[in-house]
Structures are given as structure tokens and as C-alpha cells.
XYZ file of C-alpha atoms in Angstrom:
241
model
C 18.545 -39.315 4.515
C 21.370 -39.164 7.127
C 20.011 -37.954 10.470
C 16.736 -37.321 8.655
C 14.598 -36.807 11.810
C 17.010 -34.422 13.358
C 17.036 -32.325 10.118
C 13.204 -32.440 9.844
C 12.711 -31.367 13.440
C 15.171 -28.545 13.091
C 13.483 -27.241 9.935
C 10.017 -27.566 11.518
C 11.255 -25.356 14.336
C 12.640 -22.835 11.882
C 9.265 -22.808 10.129
C 7.565 -22.184 13.431
C 5.661 -25.464 13.823
C 5.796 -28.593 15.945
C 7.318 -31.941 15.159
C 6.141 -35.451 15.918
C 8.793 -38.156 16.177
C 7.951 -41.766 15.591
C 9.362 -44.508 17.780
C 10.542 -46.032 14.505
C 13.245 -43.398 14.016
C 16.897 -43.832 13.076
C 17.868 -40.966 15.447
C 17.809 -40.867 19.245
C 14.800 -39.040 20.593
C 17.057 -36.856 22.692
C 18.920 -35.597 19.634
C 15.682 -34.840 17.791
C 14.170 -32.891 20.659
C 17.362 -30.862 21.040
C 17.288 -29.892 17.375
C 14.070 -27.948 17.546
C 13.035 -24.821 19.502
C 9.336 -25.552 19.124
C 7.104 -28.245 20.774
C 7.793 -31.865 19.960
C 5.440 -34.825 20.450
C 6.576 -38.484 20.721
C 4.644 -41.021 18.665
C 4.643 -44.167 20.812
C 4.694 -47.747 19.507
C 4.665 -50.592 22.043
C 7.484 -52.458 20.172
C 9.396 -54.702 22.463
C 6.701 -54.870 25.044
C 5.569 -52.824 28.015
C 8.860 -52.714 29.840
C 10.754 -51.360 26.801
C 7.998 -48.810 26.205
C 8.081 -47.634 29.805
C 11.810 -46.903 29.499
C 11.161 -44.978 26.248
C 8.367 -42.977 27.817
C 10.691 -41.947 30.653
C 13.314 -40.928 28.063
C 10.811 -38.810 26.204
C 9.688 -37.173 29.417
C 13.301 -36.416 30.435
C 14.042 -34.980 27.005
C 11.138 -32.550 27.102
C 8.621 -33.907 24.680
C 5.262 -32.236 25.467
C 2.897 -35.000 24.495
C 2.696 -38.719 23.762
C 0.908 -39.812 20.586
C -0.366 -43.390 21.057
C -0.662 -45.095 17.655
C -3.573 -47.531 17.406
C -3.725 -48.130 13.616
C -0.696 -50.268 12.878
C -1.374 -53.881 13.898
C 0.798 -55.110 10.972
C 3.461 -53.640 8.670
C 2.082 -51.687 5.750
C 2.075 -53.253 2.285
C 4.440 -50.880 0.543
C 4.267 -51.988 -3.058
C 7.472 -50.194 -4.025
C 9.316 -52.393 -1.569
C 7.941 -55.420 -3.303
C 9.013 -54.118 -6.710
C 12.504 -53.138 -5.416
C 13.080 -56.508 -3.750
C 13.433 -55.250 -0.193
C 12.575 -58.641 1.325
C 15.084 -60.379 -0.929
C 17.827 -57.798 -0.291
C 17.340 -58.149 3.457
C 17.494 -61.977 3.307
C 21.290 -61.954 2.760
C 20.771 -64.911 0.519
C 22.945 -64.119 -2.539
C 20.732 -66.041 -4.961
C 17.620 -64.094 -3.832
C 19.546 -60.837 -3.775
C 21.161 -61.234 -7.204
C 18.306 -59.954 -9.403
C 18.033 -56.727 -7.428
C 21.723 -55.903 -6.839
C 22.150 -53.923 -10.131
C 19.600 -51.296 -9.027
C 21.909 -50.597 -6.049
C 25.173 -50.779 -7.897
C 24.119 -48.202 -10.544
C 23.750 -45.627 -7.769
C 27.234 -45.530 -6.351
C 26.852 -42.124 -4.634
C 23.683 -43.181 -2.857
C 25.209 -46.493 -1.860
C 28.339 -44.837 -0.482
C 26.180 -42.310 1.513
C 24.050 -45.155 2.808
C 27.072 -47.153 3.936
C 28.688 -44.125 5.585
C 25.455 -43.462 7.458
C 25.687 -47.022 8.916
C 23.902 -49.131 6.313
C 20.833 -51.006 7.372
C 19.270 -48.879 10.148
C 18.345 -49.878 13.667
C 15.990 -48.131 16.048
C 17.741 -46.570 19.007
C 14.490 -45.607 20.680
C 13.521 -49.330 21.072
C 16.222 -50.605 23.379
C 16.051 -54.314 23.847
C 18.263 -56.396 26.153
C 20.756 -57.021 23.386
C 20.703 -53.453 22.012
C 18.496 -51.430 19.710
C 15.832 -53.249 17.667
C 16.992 -54.107 14.111
C 15.310 -53.176 10.901
C 14.283 -56.809 10.078
C 12.567 -57.252 13.489
C 9.870 -54.652 12.906
C 7.292 -56.850 11.132
C 7.017 -59.500 13.842
C 7.344 -56.897 16.631
C 4.313 -54.908 15.245
C 2.142 -58.008 15.295
C 3.060 -58.684 18.930
C 2.486 -55.116 20.081
C -1.108 -54.351 19.193
C -2.401 -51.496 21.358
C -5.526 -52.064 23.439
C -7.669 -49.495 25.334
C -6.328 -51.053 28.567
C -2.803 -50.006 27.580
C -3.811 -46.322 27.804
C -4.233 -46.661 31.622
C -0.623 -47.556 32.312
C 0.678 -45.270 29.575
C -1.149 -42.373 31.326
C 0.237 -43.416 34.708
C 3.756 -43.483 33.373
C 3.530 -40.337 31.243
C 1.388 -38.026 33.431
C 1.164 -35.504 30.646
C -0.974 -34.887 27.532
C -1.916 -38.031 25.565
C -3.142 -38.049 21.983
C -4.650 -41.120 20.331
C -3.736 -41.433 16.658
C -5.691 -43.668 14.311
C -9.256 -43.000 15.276
C -11.488 -43.790 12.303
C -15.089 -44.181 13.743
C -17.208 -42.207 16.185
C -17.344 -45.209 18.617
C -13.536 -45.136 19.105
C -13.569 -41.329 19.535
C -16.127 -41.684 22.391
C -14.070 -44.450 23.955
C -11.015 -42.172 23.911
C -13.010 -39.412 25.646
C -14.137 -41.892 28.274
C -10.489 -42.799 29.006
C -9.538 -39.156 29.438
C -7.273 -38.549 26.374
C -6.508 -34.947 25.513
C -6.950 -35.128 21.746
C -7.498 -37.625 18.893
C -6.005 -37.783 15.377
C -8.318 -38.975 12.684
C -5.913 -41.042 10.621
C -5.764 -44.016 8.386
C -1.971 -44.119 8.473
C -1.669 -42.672 5.080
C -4.003 -45.303 3.649
C -1.088 -47.748 3.407
C -1.926 -50.150 6.257
C -5.291 -51.336 5.101
C -6.382 -51.510 1.460
C -9.552 -49.543 0.605
C -9.824 -47.841 3.927
C -11.932 -44.696 3.919
C -10.200 -41.316 3.440
C -9.872 -39.373 6.659
C -11.726 -36.340 5.278
C -14.782 -38.602 4.689
C -14.957 -39.898 8.283
C -14.046 -36.573 9.899
C -17.559 -35.092 10.129
C -18.981 -38.209 11.903
C -16.239 -38.020 14.486
C -16.474 -34.275 15.026
C -20.217 -34.595 15.603
C -19.737 -37.434 18.120
C -16.976 -35.563 19.988
C -19.032 -32.391 20.246
C -16.130 -30.128 21.266
C -15.159 -32.158 24.291
C -11.636 -32.767 23.047
C -9.528 -31.520 20.120
C -9.871 -33.430 16.836
C -6.796 -33.347 14.599
C -6.580 -34.765 11.059
C -3.768 -36.673 9.383
C -3.371 -37.707 5.820
C -4.444 -36.498 2.370
C -3.034 -32.915 2.883
C -1.416 -31.915 -0.463
C -2.051 -28.167 -0.582
C -3.419 -25.294 1.446
C -7.014 -25.815 0.244
C -6.925 -29.309 1.782
C -6.230 -27.636 5.202
C -9.153 -25.223 4.706
C -11.507 -28.154 3.894
C -10.375 -30.017 7.047
C -10.959 -26.902 9.193
C -14.340 -26.315 7.660
C -15.382 -29.882 8.525
C -14.390 -29.375 12.194
C -10.727 -30.383 12.472
C -8.752 -28.295 15.018
């Protein structure tokens, strides 16, 4: 959706809640923060390496984001089966023979196609500024594999950010305790929407183990599987903040 993150942040502010912006955004982080009158967090990926991330962290700090969310559960691109069915890989290849079987599904949606082209076509990521400009859409897969986060990375991230740090993607008690040892301010129990690793446990199942291990020393948030208000109540009853 054109300027989707700006629109989402604005509506979150109107609804009276916060907004978390992914590094993998089609909008500049400064524009997103300016769109909301409520707190915004920046979800950090180390795409492009440490130097690129440091520049992004400084931008987030200058823009007024109140916390960094360090994502530890995305060592590879997720297997999005709809992308396989829709021929995303083939359409991105720019090889006309590979693209041909999938072109009709685009051409029968002229309004969508026009809107997509007017919005700039294939997106890039302005919050990942490389030497030759923003990272392109087709570069994400290899970049994720080269930017796996380790516990040692939290040290220089904290030094650069000097504000609240949240670790997203904790799935076992051992990682929760490690996060506490490194002085993070909160953790997010998350399996990345269950689309990174097949058959991964639901977050609501692993939440009690992590809450027990943390023992009120830091806030425990929960991500994923929320479809209705009763799901929120279940998470709160099991110890999520």
C-alpha cells in the first residue's frame, strides 16, 4: 500500500497505541516517526553490516524513536508459500521466459498495477543506506544470511543507542536469561509469525516457561497468534506484560 508504514503509524497514534517500524520498510524512518503522536520503536536488522546499522541507529535516535527492537529470529528469508505460487522469484528475475506464465495475473489487475507503478514499482529500503544507495528488494535474501545477530552485537548496539533495548525472537528460557545478563530492558516472545521456521512452537505455548525463568526481572511481551481480544487475555493470564 502506498506509504503503508506512514499510514499505519498515523492510525496507531490515533488509536492511542504505539508503533514499531521494521528496518525493512518502504518509508523513511523519519517520515514514519513524524506521522504518529505516540511512542514509536525501531525494529533493527543488521542488513548491510555494522557500519550501515550504526548510521541507521543514529537516524532513529535523532528522529525520536524511544526504543530499539533487536530482531534475533530471522537468519534467513521466510518461506512465503504464496510468493512461490505467485511466481515472485520468476517475476523478479527479469527473464521474460520465466516471467511469462505469471504475467497474466498482473495484467488482469490494471488498477493495482497502475497504483504500484505510480508508487515507484519494485520497492527499495531507504533505511538501509549502502554506498550506492538504498538496498534493493532483490538483495534482502543474501543480506539476511550475512547479518545474523549474535549476543556480542548487543554490546555495540547498546553503546551506540544508549536507550531502551528490546530483544525480539526469544523462544526459550535460556535465551531470556542471557538477555537479562546483557542488560536488555524487555524481551518479545516471538516466532516471527511462524513463517521463518516450519513447525516452530506457538508463542503462547513457550510463554509460561519464559515468564517463570524471567521472574519479573524484565518485561516479557508476546508477539504472534493474536486474532481477537480473548487471545490478549490468555497472554496476560500466562504472564505477558
